[in-house]
């Protein structure tokens, strides 16, 4: 075992440079860093700032936990890539790095998170895909590791979180459809315990009620696989005594298979049934007819997420005084052709 | 500063349990782990296995570097989610964790990699998006950190790598088109220095040559943004004295905007121009006409990638004796309707 002094002497490099190389500081050229690391490995170097990863603010790394659900391939990925970009914009200001923890579908999320956090490689965490009750939040609060959730939850009433404006999306969608004469408005949400399904469902009920439309549980569809939902959804729609005149999607990605399966049955989106998607996803922007959806800047969302996290960490708090602990992220309706027709009342 | 013994006494938990909690072992209940971490933080615990992250095989964590290119949101993400799933299947056997390093678009990839590796949180690396010459490979070889590349490169002639079978895809696509009477076959590849563009381009030239078709540089299109390439591509196609009868896409995601923009100009994919995509991506599987492309199991690819990496690490090598250092991953043509028409010779 050798210390940093012996390593510097062996390499004939200053202690400062060796230290910066070993600590991942950016102002060391890659060649030098490689030499230092090789020597550290060969000589069995022992850092004397042991335990640094257990002290707050010293790994200079922030973790972001995402879930590898069976649908992650299909729906969540480009969303998170966009958010990561925004998060990194903020972290880069402070020479902090983002690492992503992809939780395997078959693992218990709290076991996974506690193991990864236990490895001591991060100073703070961002979690996503919150459940209505979420044990990860209880765990993080106990460890006192700073964190923020992308998604609200009944757990952690005092935690920092940012969530999308499901209420606003449900209200503007229902209002638009009602103005066009629609009364039979269906909703598709993901199956399972992810909180956004509950939140969107509640918001949809509230919006219907506001327009004096009775909630009809037969018009609620829970889909198992977001990307491949079209078949099941169209079968279920056709099994109803009367086709709904409109459907709201809690994920715009549902539209890809829904459009295809509707068309196979001779039902034209935007003519025979109105479809409103959730987010203005580049991947659904080439559909014909174009999908009515809601705009969001993922980069701005990611930046605000990171700033709100840092606002809760003493070393950074004074830099972000204006950040509230919680935020509902607004989304504006983008008119497409998928719901651009009026219902003529039957009587 | 306290050691593990003091921590165990303080918590009234066995040293073994405290050690397992601190080291991220899975057999500790989350409640206990949280208590241990909180106490470690409060008491200023110092681990005595200092430097463990600089010795091979002791962080139990493997890094996977991906790039947040402007196009990453659009094209790479679901590919990587699928590959991660396969990699994790193998790593889980050995209680190793995968962490993802997303390199910001504006950062130099080798600076980024050297900084992240320098943080000492991984025992081995997987890199992707290889360049024809790739400084990251030289860096990793110098550090002697075990690694594998998803993508070949002229750098690192002895490194471990797995790459997709661009040659096979180009050959089967060209052979299929030639059999249908096509001679004017265009190619779209990404702009920039990513090696797959070079490899696919070379393979396309070789395939044309094999069928006695002269290479025409006017039929090669380099696209800046994979997802939104349609506009530029259709404009460039229409600027030619004669429309090519077929186009090969090095990314199937290009088809989304290409279909739409062709249709806007009254050119029907699968009737007026044959289109062959690259991979059978779930996101393009709802196109009409269906896209001829090439099948791949991302999970299998990820598993083999992880096994090939582990085969190069002494502690695991004997478990994976059958793994070659390098592998071209085969892909089989999936017939769609996007190229299902014959060209009638003009004379």
XYZ file of C-alpha atoms in Angstrom:
694
model
C 0.000 0.000 0.000
C 1.362 3.387 -1.006
C 0.144 6.891 -0.254
C -0.234 9.811 -2.625
C 3.287 11.092 -1.879
C 4.894 7.831 -2.956
C 2.722 7.765 -6.045
C 3.739 11.296 -7.031
C 7.414 10.468 -6.503
C 7.113 7.274 -8.527
C 5.489 9.138 -11.415
C 7.620 12.254 -11.058
C 4.445 14.383 -11.106
C 3.379 16.933 -8.490
C 1.222 15.733 -5.609
C -1.404 18.280 -6.648
C -1.703 16.822 -10.120
C -1.852 13.264 -8.808
C -4.548 14.293 -6.366
C -6.586 16.029 -9.048
C -6.237 13.002 -11.317
C -7.352 10.580 -8.620
C -10.254 12.774 -7.578
C -11.670 13.106 -11.063
C -11.031 16.827 -11.362
C -11.420 18.093 -14.939
C -8.140 20.034 -15.261
C -5.902 17.013 -15.781
C -5.079 15.807 -19.249
C -6.348 12.310 -20.034
C -2.874 10.936 -20.708
C -1.660 12.004 -17.268
C -4.811 10.731 -15.618
C -4.345 7.351 -17.284
C -0.712 7.159 -16.084
C -1.749 8.059 -12.536
C -4.517 5.512 -12.434
C -2.353 2.787 -13.863
C 0.327 3.454 -11.258
C -2.259 3.672 -8.466
C -3.569 0.293 -9.483
C -0.115 -1.255 -9.896
C 1.248 0.092 -6.611
C -1.877 -0.528 -4.548
C -2.438 3.126 -3.759
C -4.483 3.948 -0.637
C -6.299 7.279 -0.620
C -6.122 8.983 2.760
C -9.397 10.791 2.366
C -11.159 7.515 3.180
C -14.845 7.601 3.702
C -15.267 10.639 1.518
C -18.228 9.103 -0.226
C -20.140 8.908 3.028
C -19.803 12.611 3.664
C -22.244 14.857 1.905
C -21.096 16.789 -1.106
C -17.881 14.974 -1.819
C -18.551 12.434 -4.530
C -19.677 15.279 -6.801
C -22.076 12.829 -8.354
C -25.857 12.847 -8.460
C -27.812 9.641 -9.122
C -30.999 9.413 -11.209
C -33.014 6.247 -10.746
C -35.187 5.114 -13.641
C -37.124 1.900 -13.976
C -36.609 -0.740 -16.636
C -40.270 -1.723 -16.724
C -41.381 -3.911 -19.622
C -42.596 -0.656 -21.134
C -39.515 1.409 -20.429
C -38.175 0.615 -23.881
C -41.320 1.923 -25.372
C -42.419 4.953 -23.486
C -40.056 6.312 -20.914
C -36.744 6.417 -22.645
C -36.834 9.494 -24.832
C -38.575 11.340 -22.018
C -35.674 10.634 -19.676
C -32.993 11.399 -22.253
C -34.535 14.840 -22.622
C -34.730 15.356 -18.868
C -31.126 14.164 -18.346
C -29.933 16.783 -20.795
C -31.564 19.530 -18.749
C -30.310 18.129 -15.439
C -26.762 18.030 -16.791
C -26.949 21.643 -17.933
C -27.354 22.647 -14.300
C -24.962 20.077 -12.803
C -22.213 21.118 -15.222
C -22.239 24.624 -13.700
C -21.057 23.061 -10.469
C -18.832 20.349 -11.920
C -21.227 17.709 -10.712
C -21.827 14.561 -12.735
C -25.036 12.665 -13.379
C -25.068 8.874 -13.218
C -28.140 6.869 -14.084
C -29.304 3.877 -12.057
C -31.578 1.711 -14.212
C -33.583 -0.512 -11.844
C -34.240 -3.928 -13.414
C -37.959 -4.707 -13.805
C -37.741 -7.802 -11.607
C -36.050 -6.048 -8.685
C -37.826 -4.468 -5.757
C -37.241 -0.714 -6.268
C -36.464 0.024 -2.618
C -34.000 -2.869 -2.345
C -32.331 -1.679 -5.518
C -32.167 1.934 -4.415
C -30.845 1.097 -0.973
C -28.136 -1.101 -2.466
C -27.029 1.540 -4.959
C -27.136 4.348 -2.418
C -25.253 2.043 -0.065
C -22.396 1.876 -2.550
C -21.741 5.473 -1.559
C -21.168 6.839 -5.025
C -23.682 9.694 -4.956
C -24.252 12.848 -2.923
C -27.918 13.136 -3.825
C -30.651 11.273 -5.713
C -33.361 11.971 -8.225
C -36.096 9.343 -8.344
C -38.857 8.905 -10.906
C -41.935 6.754 -11.518
C -43.299 7.489 -8.049
C -45.997 5.240 -6.631
C -48.996 6.524 -4.708
C -47.262 5.094 -1.611
C -43.541 4.819 -2.281
C -41.149 3.080 0.129
C -38.148 4.594 -1.631
C -39.156 7.974 -0.287
C -39.327 6.698 3.292
C -35.919 5.107 2.813
C -34.318 8.268 1.423
C -35.775 10.416 4.188
C -34.261 8.074 6.770
C -30.804 8.150 5.197
C -30.918 11.972 5.072
C -29.468 11.849 1.576
C -30.759 14.906 -0.311
C -33.235 13.881 -3.021
C -36.024 15.029 -5.264
C -38.826 13.073 -6.917
C -39.953 13.529 -10.489
C -43.562 12.705 -9.642
C -45.638 13.333 -6.536
C -46.561 10.709 -3.933
C -48.550 10.381 -0.737
C -45.281 9.321 0.881
C -42.928 12.128 1.827
C -45.320 15.026 2.389
C -42.340 17.316 2.973
C -40.112 16.080 0.201
C -39.090 18.106 -2.838
C -40.880 17.094 -6.042
C -41.835 18.259 -9.503
C -44.678 16.641 -11.379
C -46.369 17.163 -14.719
C -49.666 19.003 -14.811
C -52.003 16.048 -15.259
C -54.868 18.138 -13.912
C -54.305 20.848 -16.482
C -53.999 18.308 -19.299
C -57.226 16.539 -18.278
C -59.108 19.821 -17.901
C -58.017 21.388 -21.184
C -58.626 18.132 -23.079
C -62.100 17.582 -21.648
C -63.046 21.253 -22.112
C -61.968 21.139 -25.747
C -63.893 17.943 -26.420
C -67.024 19.125 -24.609
C -66.967 22.332 -26.653
C -67.033 20.151 -29.773
C -70.080 18.316 -28.478
C -68.421 15.188 -27.016
C -70.006 13.544 -23.941
C -68.725 9.958 -24.176
C -65.028 10.527 -23.454
C -62.875 7.511 -22.645
C -59.524 7.454 -20.808
C -56.547 5.086 -21.169
C -54.053 4.910 -18.295
C -51.233 2.477 -17.510
C -52.039 -0.550 -15.412
C -50.147 -0.936 -12.131
C -49.435 1.271 -9.157
C -47.573 4.145 -10.782
C -49.017 7.325 -9.302
C -49.516 9.210 -12.548
C -52.298 6.769 -13.441
C -54.151 7.637 -10.224
C -53.534 11.356 -10.595
C -54.668 11.463 -14.217
C -57.715 9.351 -13.452
C -58.736 11.667 -10.594
C -58.183 14.748 -12.759
C -60.294 13.249 -15.588
C -63.162 12.556 -13.190
C -62.960 16.092 -11.822
C -62.944 17.571 -15.324
C -65.980 15.524 -16.407
C -67.820 16.548 -13.268
C -67.061 20.199 -13.924
C -68.879 19.855 -17.248
C -71.782 17.961 -15.709
C -70.823 14.624 -17.270
C -71.319 11.540 -15.102
C -68.245 9.341 -14.659
C -68.680 6.008 -16.426
C -66.212 3.341 -15.257
C -66.818 1.398 -18.479
C -64.953 4.158 -20.327
C -61.804 3.734 -18.251
C -59.193 1.455 -19.825
C -56.104 0.217 -18.023
C -53.453 -0.886 -20.498
C -50.738 -3.374 -19.663
C -48.203 -2.361 -22.316
C -48.211 1.234 -23.396
C -46.630 0.752 -26.808
C -48.628 -2.302 -27.840
C -51.954 -1.314 -26.320
C -53.766 -0.776 -29.630
C -55.103 -4.282 -30.097
C -56.559 -4.650 -26.597
C -57.833 -1.107 -26.573
C -59.673 -1.354 -29.882
C -61.139 -4.738 -28.921
C -62.390 -3.246 -25.650
C -63.759 -0.136 -27.364
C -65.663 -2.252 -29.883
C -67.096 -4.440 -27.111
C -68.954 -1.422 -25.718
C -72.633 -0.994 -26.666
C -71.658 2.313 -28.282
C -68.193 3.536 -29.328
C -66.987 6.509 -27.243
C -66.696 9.600 -29.428
C -63.325 10.513 -27.912
C -60.413 9.010 -25.997
C -57.726 10.663 -23.865
C -54.352 8.951 -23.704
C -52.151 9.288 -20.621
C -49.174 8.490 -22.868
C -48.987 9.740 -26.424
C -47.019 6.623 -27.364
C -50.286 4.694 -27.090
C -51.391 6.469 -30.259
C -48.919 4.588 -32.461
C -50.617 1.218 -32.139
C -54.066 2.716 -31.508
C -54.086 4.560 -34.862
C -53.036 1.430 -36.713
C -55.543 -0.863 -35.027
C -58.417 1.628 -35.405
C -57.654 2.013 -39.099
C -57.558 -1.773 -39.551
C -61.151 -1.822 -38.254
C -62.152 1.028 -40.531
C -62.408 3.547 -37.678
C -60.732 6.821 -38.618
C -58.929 8.750 -35.832
C -59.940 12.392 -36.067
C -63.151 11.529 -37.952
C -64.899 8.623 -36.236
C -63.202 8.987 -32.874
C -61.326 11.941 -31.404
C -57.920 11.118 -29.902
C -55.942 13.408 -27.609
C -52.402 12.379 -26.684
C -50.461 13.485 -23.666
C -47.089 14.991 -24.627
C -45.794 16.414 -27.914
C -43.333 13.588 -28.465
C -41.139 13.850 -31.596
C -41.834 10.167 -32.207
C -45.556 10.698 -32.616
C -45.189 13.943 -34.546
C -45.308 12.155 -37.894
C -48.714 10.572 -37.415
C -51.514 11.298 -39.864
C -53.832 12.834 -38.726
C -51.536 14.852 -36.464
C -52.116 14.186 -32.778
C -53.570 16.850 -30.498
C -51.307 16.818 -27.430
C -49.586 19.065 -24.884
C -46.241 20.795 -25.167
C -43.389 20.464 -22.719
C -39.700 21.328 -22.790
C -37.960 18.327 -21.271
C -34.721 20.277 -21.034
C -36.396 23.068 -19.011
C -38.052 20.457 -16.825
C -34.688 18.786 -16.202
C -33.019 22.096 -15.382
C -35.699 23.028 -12.875
C -35.561 19.554 -11.366
C -31.818 19.877 -10.785
C -32.070 23.431 -9.438
C -34.826 22.416 -7.038
C -32.691 19.531 -5.795
C -29.647 21.773 -5.308
C -31.800 24.374 -3.535
C -32.222 21.769 -0.780
C -28.480 21.126 -0.341
C -26.739 23.601 2.013
C -23.684 24.063 -0.225
C -25.866 25.221 -3.137
C -29.022 26.543 -1.475
C -28.053 30.228 -1.672
C -27.597 29.942 -5.442
C -31.215 28.917 -6.018
C -33.254 30.974 -3.557
C -36.283 31.276 -5.830
C -36.992 27.555 -6.137
C -40.085 26.256 -4.381
C -39.967 22.802 -2.879
C -42.753 21.555 -5.149
C -43.918 22.410 -8.611
C -46.633 21.313 -10.991
C -45.121 21.683 -14.440
C -47.569 23.355 -16.827
C -48.238 21.970 -20.308
C -50.094 23.797 -23.072
C -52.489 22.180 -25.523
C -51.157 21.844 -29.072
C -53.989 21.560 -31.577
C -53.714 18.714 -34.032
C -56.130 17.057 -36.445
C -56.871 13.997 -34.322
C -59.814 15.594 -32.536
C -60.762 18.289 -34.987
C -64.399 17.464 -35.634
C -67.708 18.328 -34.011
C -70.316 15.943 -32.691
C -73.798 16.692 -33.960
C -76.270 16.079 -31.106
C -78.637 13.222 -31.932
C -81.747 14.985 -30.801
C -14.185 9.712 12.871
C -15.429 6.306 13.961
C -14.686 2.825 12.683
C -17.109 0.047 11.956
C -16.819 -1.387 15.489
C -17.919 1.879 17.094
C -20.730 2.173 14.605
C -21.982 -1.341 15.378
C -21.829 -0.662 19.119
C -23.660 2.639 18.720
C -26.430 0.967 16.723
C -26.471 -2.243 18.748
C -26.275 -4.246 15.526
C -23.677 -6.887 14.663
C -20.511 -5.779 12.866
C -21.356 -8.181 10.055
C -24.715 -6.546 9.445
C -23.241 -3.041 9.559
C -20.558 -4.104 7.103
C -23.077 -5.651 4.721
C -25.237 -2.519 4.929
C -22.318 -0.206 4.208
C -21.073 -2.334 1.369
C -24.380 -2.449 -0.439
C -24.925 -6.183 0.032
C -28.470 -7.259 -0.791
C -29.257 -9.283 2.354
C -29.883 -6.329 4.652
C -33.348 -4.974 5.141
C -33.828 -1.410 3.919
C -34.825 -0.118 7.348
C -31.583 -1.395 8.880
C -29.547 -0.100 5.968
C -31.091 3.351 6.373
C -30.296 3.352 10.114
C -26.704 2.318 9.442
C -26.174 4.951 6.793
C -27.716 7.673 8.886
C -25.459 6.793 11.820
C -22.414 6.527 9.567
C -23.113 9.978 8.261
C -23.843 11.441 11.714
C -20.795 9.889 13.364
C -18.390 10.492 10.501
C -17.688 6.827 9.868
C -14.408 5.933 8.149
C -14.316 2.672 6.217
C -11.057 0.810 6.734
C -11.092 -0.844 3.356
C -9.948 2.461 1.872
C -9.054 2.550 -1.752
C -11.244 -0.391 -2.529
C -12.607 1.354 -5.596
C -9.150 1.553 -7.133
C -8.632 -2.174 -6.915
C -10.156 -4.300 -9.588
C -13.348 -6.111 -8.813
C -14.308 -4.330 -5.637
C -16.848 -1.683 -6.521
C -19.059 -4.403 -7.993
C -20.263 -1.821 -10.454
C -19.945 -1.709 -14.234
C -20.277 1.573 -16.127
C -21.982 1.980 -19.509
C -21.189 5.206 -21.353
C -23.780 6.506 -23.778
C -23.789 9.804 -25.614
C -26.393 12.514 -25.315
C -26.011 13.630 -28.906
C -28.693 15.979 -30.250
C -30.156 12.836 -31.757
C -29.876 10.626 -28.717
C -33.411 11.501 -27.701
C -34.609 10.358 -31.033
C -32.720 7.308 -32.047
C -30.461 5.774 -29.477
C -32.542 5.610 -26.375
C -34.819 2.630 -26.830
C -31.899 0.732 -28.311
C -29.886 1.238 -25.144
C -32.769 0.494 -22.795
C -33.076 -2.885 -24.500
C -29.354 -3.547 -24.288
C -29.197 -2.488 -20.609
C -31.862 -5.057 -19.795
C -29.726 -7.828 -21.288
C -26.541 -6.597 -19.629
C -28.281 -6.550 -16.248
C -29.516 -10.107 -16.697
C -25.897 -11.246 -16.722
C -24.592 -8.815 -14.091
C -27.333 -9.831 -11.659
C -25.948 -13.389 -11.649
C -22.817 -11.991 -10.052
C -24.419 -9.299 -7.900
C -22.862 -6.628 -10.049
C -24.700 -3.389 -10.766
C -24.915 -1.386 -13.947
C -24.628 2.399 -13.820
C -25.073 4.538 -16.894
C -22.838 7.498 -17.708
C -24.636 9.817 -20.134
C -21.989 12.001 -21.790
C -23.358 15.505 -22.486
C -23.287 16.434 -26.178
C -21.042 19.435 -25.609
C -18.381 17.513 -23.673
C -15.325 15.878 -25.159
C -16.034 12.136 -24.786
C -12.523 11.223 -23.628
C -12.431 14.033 -21.038
C -15.808 12.911 -19.788
C -14.861 9.245 -19.629
C -11.562 9.913 -17.903
C -13.269 12.078 -15.289
C -15.970 9.501 -14.578
C -13.523 6.599 -14.500
C -11.312 8.755 -12.292
C -14.096 8.942 -9.726
C -13.313 5.293 -9.095
C -16.855 4.014 -8.959
C -16.605 1.247 -11.557
C -14.622 -1.957 -12.006
C -15.118 -2.107 -15.761
C -16.612 -0.086 -18.609
C -18.822 -0.600 -21.625
C -18.543 2.124 -24.244
C -20.765 2.746 -27.251
C -20.951 5.010 -30.318
C -17.376 4.194 -31.300
C -15.570 6.488 -33.716
C -13.365 5.220 -36.526
C -10.442 6.468 -34.390
C -11.516 6.671 -30.772
C -9.350 8.233 -28.066
C -11.493 6.700 -25.343
C -10.164 3.294 -26.308
C -6.533 4.449 -26.031
C -7.360 5.949 -22.648
C -9.026 2.790 -21.335
C -6.177 0.591 -22.548
C -3.697 2.775 -20.664
C -5.676 2.641 -17.417
C -5.932 -1.150 -17.709
C -9.559 -0.956 -16.648
C -11.367 -3.906 -18.251
C -13.739 -2.701 -20.969
C -15.691 -3.680 -24.043
C -16.942 -1.565 -26.936
C -20.378 -1.857 -28.477
C -19.089 -0.924 -31.915
C -15.791 -1.610 -33.648
C -13.018 0.941 -34.190
C -9.592 1.215 -35.790
C -8.336 2.103 -32.325
C -7.783 -0.803 -29.968
C -7.024 -3.643 -32.394
C -6.859 -6.057 -29.458
C -9.838 -4.805 -27.509
C -13.033 -6.737 -26.920
C -15.962 -5.552 -29.031
C -19.340 -6.554 -30.402
C -20.827 -4.777 -33.376
C -23.971 -5.110 -35.453
C -23.746 -6.829 -38.801
C -23.828 -3.786 -41.060
C -22.226 -5.843 -43.836
C -24.952 -8.457 -43.651
C -27.691 -5.836 -43.592
C -26.236 -3.993 -46.584
C -25.747 -7.222 -48.535
C -29.195 -8.694 -47.895
C -30.884 -5.347 -48.604
C -29.046 -4.744 -51.852
C -29.513 -8.353 -52.981
C -33.255 -8.125 -52.315
C -33.582 -4.848 -54.207
C -31.465 -5.996 -57.139
C -33.610 -9.128 -57.443
C -36.622 -6.820 -57.790
C -34.920 -4.920 -60.596
C -33.542 -1.937 -58.663
C -30.259 -0.346 -59.801
C -30.503 3.201 -58.426
C -30.241 2.480 -54.719
C -29.586 5.405 -52.367
C -28.145 5.262 -48.833
C -28.779 7.540 -45.835
C -26.214 7.532 -43.009
C -25.668 9.822 -40.041
C -23.404 12.800 -40.475
C -20.362 13.006 -38.228
C -17.573 10.665 -37.269
C -19.476 7.790 -35.710
C -17.952 4.604 -37.094
C -21.184 2.860 -38.031
C -21.664 5.422 -40.802
C -18.286 4.477 -42.301
C -18.858 0.759 -41.856
C -22.334 0.834 -43.410
C -21.136 3.014 -46.272
C -18.265 0.629 -47.043
C -20.586 -2.377 -46.855
C -23.107 -0.718 -49.205
C -20.365 -0.016 -51.764
C -19.151 -3.605 -51.542
C -22.679 -4.947 -51.986
C -23.333 -2.768 -55.027
C -20.034 -3.852 -56.531
C -20.899 -7.498 -55.993
C -23.981 -6.961 -58.166
C -22.056 -5.038 -60.820
C -23.569 -1.669 -59.896
C -21.242 1.337 -60.020
C -21.094 3.420 -56.851
C -22.683 6.828 -57.364
C -21.705 9.362 -54.684
C -24.770 11.472 -55.574
C -26.925 8.719 -54.031
C -25.211 8.950 -50.647
C -26.997 11.205 -48.153
C -25.532 12.258 -44.825
C -28.249 13.373 -42.457
C -27.652 15.736 -39.566
C -30.606 14.765 -37.385
C -31.809 11.216 -37.657
C -35.373 11.767 -36.461
C -36.063 14.928 -38.443
C -34.187 13.986 -41.606
C -37.279 13.657 -43.810
C -37.452 17.212 -45.051
C -33.805 17.490 -46.084
C -33.759 13.986 -47.475
C -36.820 14.411 -49.677
C -35.574 17.807 -50.895
C -32.235 16.238 -51.813
C -33.885 13.246 -53.472
C -36.092 15.512 -55.595
C -33.093 17.632 -56.608
C -31.603 14.619 -58.395
C -32.121 14.367 -62.176
C -33.953 11.109 -61.507
C -35.451 9.804 -58.249
C -33.648 6.714 -56.930
C -35.943 3.698 -57.000
C -34.863 2.606 -53.524
C -33.249 3.941 -50.355
C -31.513 2.117 -47.499
C -31.665 3.714 -44.077
C -28.876 3.162 -41.554
C -31.423 3.960 -38.847
C -35.030 2.848 -39.099
C -36.064 5.935 -37.126
C -35.366 7.965 -40.268
C -38.431 6.341 -41.812
C -40.846 8.232 -39.536
C -40.205 11.637 -41.050
C -39.228 10.233 -44.466
C -42.631 8.537 -44.925
C -44.481 11.691 -43.993
C -42.422 13.992 -46.187
C -42.553 11.628 -49.184
C -46.320 11.352 -48.844
C -46.646 15.150 -48.685
C -44.960 15.277 -52.094
C -47.184 12.537 -53.472
C -44.415 9.921 -53.464
C -45.666 6.642 -52.029
C -43.173 4.539 -50.002
C -43.427 0.957 -51.159
C -44.884 2.006 -54.549
C -42.867 4.888 -55.971
C -39.750 4.333 -53.922
C -38.613 1.255 -51.998
C -37.490 1.912 -48.408
C -35.524 -0.543 -46.262
C -34.978 0.328 -42.605
C -32.261 -0.968 -40.378
C -33.643 -2.521 -37.213
C -37.109 -3.865 -36.350
C -37.833 -1.102 -33.853
C -41.204 -1.309 -32.047
C -41.615 2.411 -32.676
C -41.598 2.026 -36.438
C -43.664 -1.161 -36.425
C -46.924 0.757 -36.841
C -46.001 2.442 -40.113
C -48.135 1.894 -43.206
C -46.791 0.401 -45.434
C -44.880 -1.769 -42.975
C -41.128 -1.242 -43.089
C -38.803 -3.952 -44.380
C -36.021 -4.104 -41.780
C -33.754 -6.506 -39.863
C -34.486 -8.328 -36.644
C -32.370 -8.206 -33.508
C -32.883 -9.203 -29.890
C -31.474 -6.316 -27.876
C -31.663 -8.384 -24.720
C -29.566 -11.182 -26.250
C -27.110 -8.606 -27.547
C -26.823 -7.076 -24.074
C -26.306 -10.471 -22.454
C -23.545 -11.399 -24.861
C -21.940 -7.995 -24.428
C -21.811 -8.462 -20.651
C -20.576 -12.048 -20.886
C -17.831 -11.027 -23.322
C -16.745 -8.270 -20.953
C -16.682 -10.634 -17.963
C -14.763 -13.218 -19.994
C -11.909 -10.703 -19.997
C -11.877 -10.194 -16.225
C -9.825 -12.812 -14.322
C -12.409 -13.293 -11.546
C -15.083 -14.273 -14.097
C -13.127 -15.558 -17.081
C -13.547 -19.253 -16.285
C -17.341 -18.840 -16.245
C -17.452 -17.697 -19.865
C -14.848 -19.761 -21.672
C -16.775 -19.841 -24.945
C -16.858 -16.129 -25.536
C -14.731 -14.794 -28.374
C -13.131 -11.401 -27.962
C -15.015 -9.973 -30.932
C -18.350 -10.668 -32.513
C -20.372 -9.393 -35.443
C -23.989 -9.670 -34.325
C -26.137 -11.184 -37.096
C -29.468 -9.638 -38.110
C -32.065 -11.290 -40.337
C -34.171 -9.488 -42.929
C -37.843 -9.069 -42.009
C -39.983 -8.588 -45.098
C -42.345 -5.654 -44.995
C -44.404 -3.824 -47.605
C -42.105 -0.834 -47.982
C -40.047 -2.400 -50.763
C -42.458 -4.960 -52.102
C -42.651 -3.979 -55.751
C -40.690 -4.818 -58.866
C -38.968 -2.412 -61.213
C -39.829 -3.039 -64.855
C -36.690 -2.502 -66.953
C -37.078 0.430 -69.326
C -35.679 -1.337 -72.355
